[in-house]
Short mmCIF file of C-alpha atoms in Angstrom, two decimals:
data_model
loop_
_atom_site.label_atom_id
_atom_site.label_comp_id
_atom_site.label_asym_id
_atom_site.label_seq_id
_atom_site.Cartn_x
_atom_site.Cartn_y
_atom_site.Cartn_z
CA MET A 1 0.00 0.00 0.00
CA ASN A 2 1.53 3.28 -1.08
CA PHE A 3 0.20 6.40 0.60
CA ILE A 4 -0.53 9.03 -2.07
CA GLY A 5 -1.82 11.90 0.05
CA ASN A 6 -4.84 13.27 1.85
CA TYR A 7 -7.71 14.83 -0.06
CA ALA A 8 -10.29 15.22 2.70
CA THR A 9 -11.30 18.72 1.61
CA TRP A 10 -12.35 17.34 -1.77
CA ILE A 11 -15.02 15.09 -0.23
CA GLU A 12 -18.44 16.74 -0.07
CA GLN A 13 -20.58 15.96 2.98
CA GLU A 14 -23.63 15.70 0.72
CA TRP A 15 -21.97 12.77 -1.08
CA ILE A 16 -21.61 10.97 2.23
CA ASP A 17 -25.19 11.79 3.19
CA GLU A 18 -26.45 10.44 -0.13
CA ILE A 19 -24.56 7.17 0.29
CA LEU A 20 -25.75 6.78 3.87
CA SER A 21 -29.38 7.34 2.95
CA ASN A 22 -29.54 5.09 -0.12
CA ASP A 23 -29.33 1.35 -0.61
CA GLY A 24 -27.13 0.87 -3.68
CA TRP A 25 -26.44 -2.60 -4.98
CA THR A 26 -26.58 -5.44 -2.51
CA VAL A 27 -23.45 -7.49 -3.14
CA PRO A 28 -23.39 -10.37 -3.93
CA ARG A 29 -27.17 -10.82 -3.95
CA ASP A 30 -27.83 -8.30 -6.74
CA LEU A 31 -25.00 -9.54 -8.95
CA SER A 32 -27.31 -12.15 -10.38
CA LYS A 33 -29.43 -9.30 -11.84
CA ASP A 34 -26.59 -8.27 -14.11
CA PRO A 35 -25.81 -10.92 -16.75
CA GLN A 36 -22.55 -9.15 -17.56
CA VAL A 37 -21.12 -9.84 -14.14
CA GLN A 38 -18.77 -12.80 -14.20
CA LEU A 39 -17.37 -13.95 -10.88
CA ASN A 40 -13.66 -14.65 -10.99
CA GLU A 41 -11.99 -17.73 -9.56
CA ASP A 42 -11.39 -16.11 -6.16
CA GLU A 43 -14.99 -14.98 -5.91
CA ARG A 44 -16.33 -18.40 -6.85
CA LYS A 45 -14.33 -19.84 -3.96
CA TRP A 46 -16.47 -17.77 -1.58
CA PHE A 47 -19.44 -19.97 -2.22
CA SER A 48 -17.59 -23.22 -1.64
CA SER A 49 -16.44 -21.84 1.74
CA GLY A 50 -19.93 -21.31 3.12
CA TYR A 51 -20.74 -17.81 1.88
CA LYS A 52 -24.05 -17.52 0.07
CA MET A 53 -25.00 -15.69 -3.10
CA SER A 54 -28.01 -14.38 -1.15
CA ASP A 55 -25.73 -12.73 1.45
CA HIS A 56 -25.33 -8.99 1.84
CA PHE A 57 -21.58 -8.42 2.11
CA PHE A 58 -21.81 -4.69 1.41
CA SER A 59 -23.59 -2.09 -0.72
CA ALA A 60 -21.98 -0.81 -3.90
CA PHE A 61 -22.72 2.52 -5.57
CA TYR A 62 -21.66 2.98 -9.19
CA LYS A 63 -21.75 6.12 -11.31
CA ASP A 64 -25.35 5.54 -12.36
CA ASP A 65 -26.41 5.14 -8.72
CA CYS A 66 -25.12 8.54 -7.63
CA SER A 67 -26.34 12.07 -8.35
CA PHE A 68 -22.79 13.43 -8.16
CA GLU A 69 -19.77 13.11 -10.43
CA ILE A 70 -16.42 11.85 -9.20
CA THR A 71 -13.17 13.17 -10.64
CA PRO A 72 -10.40 11.93 -8.39
CA PRO A 73 -8.12 14.84 -7.50
CA TRP A 74 -4.95 12.80 -7.72
CA SER A 75 -5.61 12.65 -11.50
CA PRO A 76 -5.44 9.09 -12.71
CA GLN A 77 -5.73 9.10 -16.52
CA SER A 78 -8.71 6.88 -17.33
CA TRP A 79 -10.64 5.52 -14.45
CA ASP A 80 -13.62 3.72 -13.09
CA TRP A 81 -14.96 4.24 -9.63
CA TRP A 82 -17.46 2.90 -7.17
CA ILE A 83 -18.26 3.46 -3.54
CA VAL A 84 -18.52 0.74 -0.93
CA LYS A 85 -20.83 1.12 2.06
CA MET A 86 -20.31 -1.50 4.74
CA MET A 87 -22.75 -1.53 7.64
CA PRO A 88 -21.74 -2.99 11.02
CA GLY A 89 -21.32 -6.74 10.62
CA GLN A 90 -20.64 -6.56 6.89
CA PHE A 91 -17.42 -7.43 5.06
CA ILE A 92 -16.00 -8.46 1.73
CA PRO A 93 -14.32 -11.85 1.84
CA VAL A 94 -10.75 -12.31 0.71
CA HIS A 95 -10.33 -12.03 -3.05
CA GLY A 96 -8.12 -10.60 -5.75
CA ASP A 97 -9.46 -8.47 -8.58
CA LEU A 98 -7.89 -10.77 -11.10
CA ALA A 99 -8.83 -8.69 -14.15
CA MET A 100 -6.51 -5.99 -12.89
CA ALA A 101 -3.51 -8.20 -13.57
CA THR A 102 -4.29 -8.19 -17.31
CA ARG A 103 -4.77 -4.40 -17.70
CA LYS A 104 -1.91 -2.26 -18.97
CA ASN A 105 -0.54 -0.03 -16.21
CA ALA A 106 -3.59 -0.64 -14.09
CA LYS A 107 -3.62 1.11 -10.74
CA SER A 108 -6.05 0.78 -7.87
CA TYR A 109 -6.75 3.42 -5.27
CA TRP A 110 -8.53 3.21 -1.93
CA MET A 111 -9.92 6.28 -0.17
CA PRO A 112 -11.92 6.26 3.09
CA TRP A 113 -14.62 8.90 3.42
CA GLN A 114 -14.43 9.01 7.18
CA ASP A 115 -11.75 8.83 9.85
CA TRP A 116 -10.92 5.31 10.99
CA LYS A 117 -13.38 3.88 13.49
CA ASP A 118 -13.01 0.96 15.89
CA GLY A 119 -13.79 -2.31 14.13
CA HIS A 120 -13.05 -1.04 10.61
CA ILE A 121 -10.18 -2.66 8.75
CA PHE A 122 -8.78 -3.15 5.27
CA MET A 123 -6.46 -6.13 4.90
CA TYR A 124 -4.11 -6.39 1.96
CA GLU A 125 -1.87 -9.43 1.54
CA ASP A 126 -0.31 -9.57 5.01
CA GLN A 127 -0.86 -5.92 5.94
CA THR A 128 -3.62 -4.25 7.91
CA VAL A 129 -4.80 -0.70 7.30
CA ILE A 130 -6.24 1.02 10.36
CA ASN A 131 -5.80 4.41 12.01
CA TYR A 132 -6.34 6.17 8.68
CA LYS A 133 -7.87 9.60 8.17
CA LYS A 134 -10.79 10.68 6.02
CA GLY A 135 -9.46 11.48 2.55
CA ASP A 136 -6.28 9.41 2.76
CA VAL A 137 -5.51 7.85 -0.62
CA TYR A 138 -3.58 4.59 -0.94
CA GLU A 139 -2.48 2.95 -4.17
CA TYR A 140 -2.43 -0.84 -4.09
CA ASP A 141 -2.29 -3.82 -6.39
CA ALA A 142 -5.88 -5.06 -6.38
CA SER A 143 -4.91 -8.33 -8.04
CA ILE A 144 -3.29 -9.29 -4.74
CA LYS A 145 -5.62 -10.81 -2.16
CA HIS A 146 -7.42 -8.31 0.02
CA CYS A 147 -10.57 -7.93 2.07
CA ALA A 148 -12.38 -5.45 4.31
CA ILE A 149 -14.39 -5.83 7.49
CA ASN A 150 -16.68 -3.71 9.64
CA ILE A 151 -17.26 -5.17 13.10
CA GLY A 152 -17.66 -1.71 14.60
CA SER A 153 -20.76 0.31 15.36
CA VAL A 154 -20.95 2.81 12.49
CA PRO A 155 -21.13 2.42 8.69
CA ARG A 156 -17.86 2.40 6.76
CA ILE A 157 -17.65 4.25 3.40
CA VAL A 158 -14.77 3.89 0.96
CA LEU A 159 -14.21 5.13 -2.60
CA GLN A 160 -12.53 2.66 -4.94
CA VAL A 161 -10.86 3.99 -8.09
CA ARG A 162 -9.28 1.98 -10.89
CA SER A 163 -7.16 3.74 -13.49
CA TYR A 164 -5.93 2.25 -16.74
CA GLU A 165 -3.78 3.37 -19.58
CA MET B 1 -0.15 -1.75 21.97
CA SER B 2 -2.83 -3.48 24.00
CA LEU B 3 -1.89 -7.05 23.05
CA LYS B 4 1.40 -8.56 24.20
CA TYR B 5 2.76 -11.68 22.51
CA LEU B 6 3.71 -14.31 25.11
CA GLY B 7 4.99 -17.11 22.88
CA ASN B 8 3.85 -20.22 21.11
CA TYR B 9 2.39 -23.12 23.07
CA ALA B 10 1.14 -25.28 20.20
CA ASP B 11 2.43 -28.45 21.88
CA TRP B 12 -0.08 -27.97 24.69
CA ILE B 13 -3.10 -28.10 22.34
CA LYS B 14 -4.33 -31.67 21.99
CA PRO B 15 -5.38 -32.47 18.42
CA GLU B 16 -8.55 -34.14 19.69
CA TRP B 17 -9.65 -30.89 21.34
CA LEU B 18 -9.44 -29.00 18.08
CA ARG B 19 -11.05 -31.85 16.17
CA GLU B 20 -13.98 -31.90 18.61
CA VAL B 21 -14.53 -28.14 18.29
CA LEU B 22 -14.33 -28.27 14.50
CA ASP B 23 -16.66 -31.26 14.26
CA THR B 24 -19.27 -30.07 16.78
CA PRO B 25 -21.91 -27.55 15.63
CA GLY B 26 -21.94 -25.83 19.05
CA PRO B 27 -24.13 -23.04 20.46
CA GLN B 28 -24.70 -20.17 18.03
CA ILE B 29 -24.33 -16.71 19.55
CA PRO B 30 -26.49 -14.66 19.98
CA LYS B 31 -29.28 -16.93 18.68
CA ASP B 32 -28.71 -19.60 21.36
CA TYR B 33 -27.21 -17.25 23.93
CA ARG B 34 -30.01 -17.33 26.50
CA VAL B 35 -30.52 -21.09 26.47
CA HIS B 36 -26.79 -21.76 26.42
CA GLU B 37 -26.02 -19.35 29.25
CA GLU B 38 -28.65 -20.89 31.49
CA MET B 39 -27.33 -24.39 30.79
CA VAL B 40 -23.70 -23.42 31.44
CA GLN B 41 -24.40 -21.49 34.63
CA LYS B 42 -26.50 -24.31 36.06
CA ALA B 43 -23.75 -26.80 35.16
CA ILE B 44 -20.92 -24.71 36.64
CA LEU B 45 -22.59 -22.68 39.38
CA GLY B 46 -25.72 -24.70 40.14
CA ASN B 47 -28.07 -21.83 39.37
CA PHE B 48 -28.81 -19.23 36.69
CA ASP B 49 -28.30 -15.54 37.50
CA GLU B 50 -31.26 -14.03 35.68
CA ASP B 51 -30.45 -10.44 36.72
CA ASN B 52 -26.88 -10.65 35.47
CA TRP B 53 -28.12 -12.16 32.25
CA GLU B 54 -30.50 -9.27 31.67
CA GLU B 55 -27.65 -6.80 32.16
CA GLU B 56 -25.37 -8.59 29.73
CA HIS B 57 -28.25 -9.03 27.30
CA LYS B 58 -28.78 -5.27 27.32
CA ASP B 59 -25.15 -4.67 26.39
CA TRP B 60 -25.49 -6.89 23.34
CA GLN B 61 -28.80 -5.38 22.29
CA GLN B 62 -27.31 -1.90 22.38
CA MET B 63 -24.88 -2.85 19.63
CA SER B 64 -25.92 -1.66 16.21
CA TYR B 65 -26.52 -5.19 14.97
CA GLU B 66 -29.52 -7.28 14.21
CA TYR B 67 -29.53 -9.34 17.38
CA GLU B 68 -32.50 -11.68 17.54
CA ASN B 69 -31.93 -15.01 15.76
CA ASN B 70 -28.62 -13.79 14.35
CA VAL B 71 -25.45 -15.88 14.39
CA PHE B 72 -22.19 -14.04 14.96
CA PHE B 73 -20.06 -16.97 16.09
CA VAL B 74 -20.08 -20.33 17.88
CA MET B 75 -18.97 -20.54 21.51
CA PHE B 76 -17.94 -23.57 23.56
CA ASP B 77 -17.87 -23.56 27.34
CA ALA B 78 -16.67 -26.47 29.45
CA PRO B 79 -20.11 -28.17 29.54
CA ASP B 80 -20.24 -28.11 25.73
CA VAL B 81 -17.18 -30.30 25.20
CA SER B 82 -15.72 -33.54 26.54
CA PHE B 83 -12.48 -31.94 27.79
CA ASN B 84 -11.92 -29.49 30.61
CA LEU B 85 -8.96 -27.14 30.53
CA LEU B 86 -9.07 -26.79 34.31
CA GLU B 87 -7.59 -30.30 34.28
CA ASP B 88 -4.93 -29.37 31.71
CA ARG B 89 -3.84 -25.99 33.00
CA PRO B 90 -2.45 -23.82 30.18
CA PRO B 91 1.32 -23.42 30.62
CA PHE B 92 1.34 -19.70 29.83
CA LEU B 93 -0.81 -18.53 32.75
CA GLU B 94 1.00 -16.02 34.95
CA PHE B 95 -1.02 -16.73 38.08
CA ASP B 96 -1.92 -19.72 40.23
CA GLY B 97 -5.61 -19.16 40.86
CA PRO B 98 -8.82 -20.14 39.12
CA PHE B 99 -9.76 -18.99 35.64
CA ALA B 100 -12.64 -19.09 33.19
CA TRP B 101 -12.17 -20.39 29.66
CA TRP B 102 -14.20 -20.65 26.50
CA ILE B 103 -13.53 -21.33 22.86
CA THR B 104 -14.86 -19.35 19.92
CA LYS B 105 -15.29 -20.82 16.46
CA LEU B 106 -15.66 -18.40 13.58
CA GLU B 107 -16.65 -20.01 10.33
CA PRO B 108 -16.10 -17.97 7.15
CA GLY B 109 -18.18 -14.79 7.29
CA LYS B 110 -18.61 -14.87 11.08
CA PHE B 111 -17.35 -12.35 13.60
CA THR B 112 -17.45 -11.07 17.15
CA PRO B 113 -18.57 -7.43 17.16
CA MET B 114 -16.31 -4.97 18.94
CA HIS B 115 -17.19 -5.04 22.62
CA ARG B 116 -15.79 -4.59 26.11
CA ASP B 117 -15.77 -7.18 28.83
CA SER B 118 -17.23 -6.27 32.21
CA TYR B 119 -15.88 -3.14 33.84
CA SER B 120 -16.63 -4.20 37.40
CA VAL B 121 -13.25 -5.31 38.59
CA THR B 122 -11.72 -5.01 42.02
CA LYS B 123 -8.45 -6.89 41.61
CA PRO B 124 -5.77 -7.46 38.95
CA THR B 125 -7.34 -9.26 36.00
CA TYR B 126 -5.60 -11.46 33.46
CA LYS B 127 -7.00 -12.05 29.98
CA TYR B 128 -5.41 -14.17 27.25
CA TRP B 129 -6.18 -15.11 23.66
CA MET B 130 -4.71 -18.23 22.06
CA ALA B 131 -5.04 -19.23 18.41
CA TRP B 132 -5.89 -22.88 17.88
CA THR B 133 -5.70 -22.62 14.10
CA ASP B 134 -3.08 -21.01 11.87
CA TRP B 135 -3.95 -17.58 10.53
CA GLU B 136 -5.15 -17.32 6.98
CA PRO B 137 -5.93 -14.14 5.00
CA GLY B 138 -9.21 -12.55 6.06
CA GLN B 139 -8.89 -13.42 9.75
CA VAL B 140 -8.15 -10.77 12.36
CA LEU B 141 -8.22 -10.09 16.09
CA MET B 142 -8.76 -6.38 16.70
CA THR B 143 -8.56 -4.01 19.62
CA GLU B 144 -9.01 -0.27 19.60
CA ASP B 145 -5.30 0.17 18.88
CA ASP B 146 -4.11 -3.07 17.28
CA ALA B 147 -4.91 -5.70 14.65
CA ILE B 148 -3.34 -9.13 15.00
CA ILE B 149 -2.77 -11.25 11.90
CA LYS B 150 -0.19 -13.77 10.66
CA TYR B 151 -0.37 -15.79 13.90
CA LYS B 152 0.28 -19.50 14.23
CA ALA B 153 -1.76 -22.09 16.09
CA GLY B 154 -0.51 -21.96 19.67
CA ASP B 155 0.40 -18.28 19.66
CA VAL B 156 -0.71 -16.58 22.87
CA TYR B 157 -1.44 -12.89 23.37
CA LYS B 158 -2.09 -11.20 26.69
CA PHE B 159 -4.48 -8.27 26.88
CA GLU B 160 -2.46 -5.54 28.60
CA ASP B 161 -5.82 -3.86 29.27
CA PRO B 162 -8.33 -6.68 29.83
CA PHE B 163 -11.27 -4.33 29.39
CA ILE B 164 -10.21 -2.76 26.11
CA LEU B 165 -12.61 -2.69 23.16
CA HIS B 166 -11.97 -5.81 21.07
CA GLY B 167 -13.49 -8.08 18.45
CA ALA B 168 -12.63 -10.62 15.77
CA ALA B 169 -13.65 -11.52 12.25
CA ASN B 170 -13.18 -14.20 9.65
CA ALA B 171 -13.51 -12.98 6.06
CA GLY B 172 -11.38 -15.89 4.89
CA GLN B 173 -12.20 -19.36 3.63
CA LEU B 174 -11.27 -21.60 6.56
CA THR B 175 -12.72 -21.91 10.05
CA ARG B 176 -10.88 -20.06 12.83
CA VAL B 177 -10.76 -21.39 16.39
CA ALA B 178 -9.41 -19.51 19.42
CA LEU B 179 -9.28 -20.01 23.18
CA GLN B 180 -10.09 -17.21 25.61
CA ILE B 181 -9.03 -17.19 29.25
CA THR B 182 -9.84 -14.62 31.90
CA THR B 183 -9.74 -14.16 35.65
CA TRP B 184 -12.82 -11.94 35.63
CA ARG B 185 -16.05 -13.66 34.61
CA PRO B 186 -18.71 -13.49 37.33
CA ASN B 187 -21.18 -15.58 35.33
CA ARG B 188 -18.68 -18.44 35.52
CA GLY B 189 -17.99 -17.88 39.20
CA ILE B 190 -14.59 -16.31 38.52
CA VAL B 191 -14.20 -12.98 40.33
#
């Protein structure tokens, strides 16, 4: 995980309010509604480990789900983004975003929209990310196994950005 | 940091203990909490402390989680298993007196929400956590200032502050088993 910088002043409170007050996509339950979604090998392993397709790991908000536009201030060239809302007791199991390994100069960024709270954690390979600040931006290799967990008492909101050449 | 590594005591863990915990469904918490607690207290203490239960129950209900009929984790107390660790005293204990023990089993996707143990303490309290399974990615023991990963079965950590906020989660693919030991657990007669 490479720390890029802090961009807290760029985050609008109304974005956070919108995410908190809306449902987004229920992952993985809603994935079956999109025929274009193909689970990768890591994700398929979830369901042989006891996780269920009907589970609610977290809520995802894509561009079409939000009233606001996102232009990351650290200026990746071409990019996709989505926002993850994890309520207390939610998590995303360990996985690698395997498609990232095949993209040319692909970069992944992770940006929390609130200061670190007890029970919130991002785990990447054999590292843990806690004690972060709202607006911190980390670059990481998303093809390497990672996961996130919220066993705290408040929702956890994170912006995910993928840039490609 | 609130967790101090004491060493590895894997040789003390009998394979049949771990096998029994892995193979036994066990009481699901909080779904089975009330029934299980009454059974354990009657087995250990001879009676069930209804008032204490109500207090502890309130603490859990105040968490921002769906509580009724939910399953966070599986918990084994002495009456739930065929072995009793009071007869095989853990070699890492730093005191001679009595202790309470229980085992938590977190299958993939299960967790213990962040919580504090009882505050009501009048004497030095010891609290330990011991992994019974090797760490795998997705598993973590957390406190308000630390996150423990990459442990081995048999690794023991002491809580420097036994009443610190703590919890655990398993977002991996294998079941995680851990032993907890404390010298402050009134509902097990340990005060």
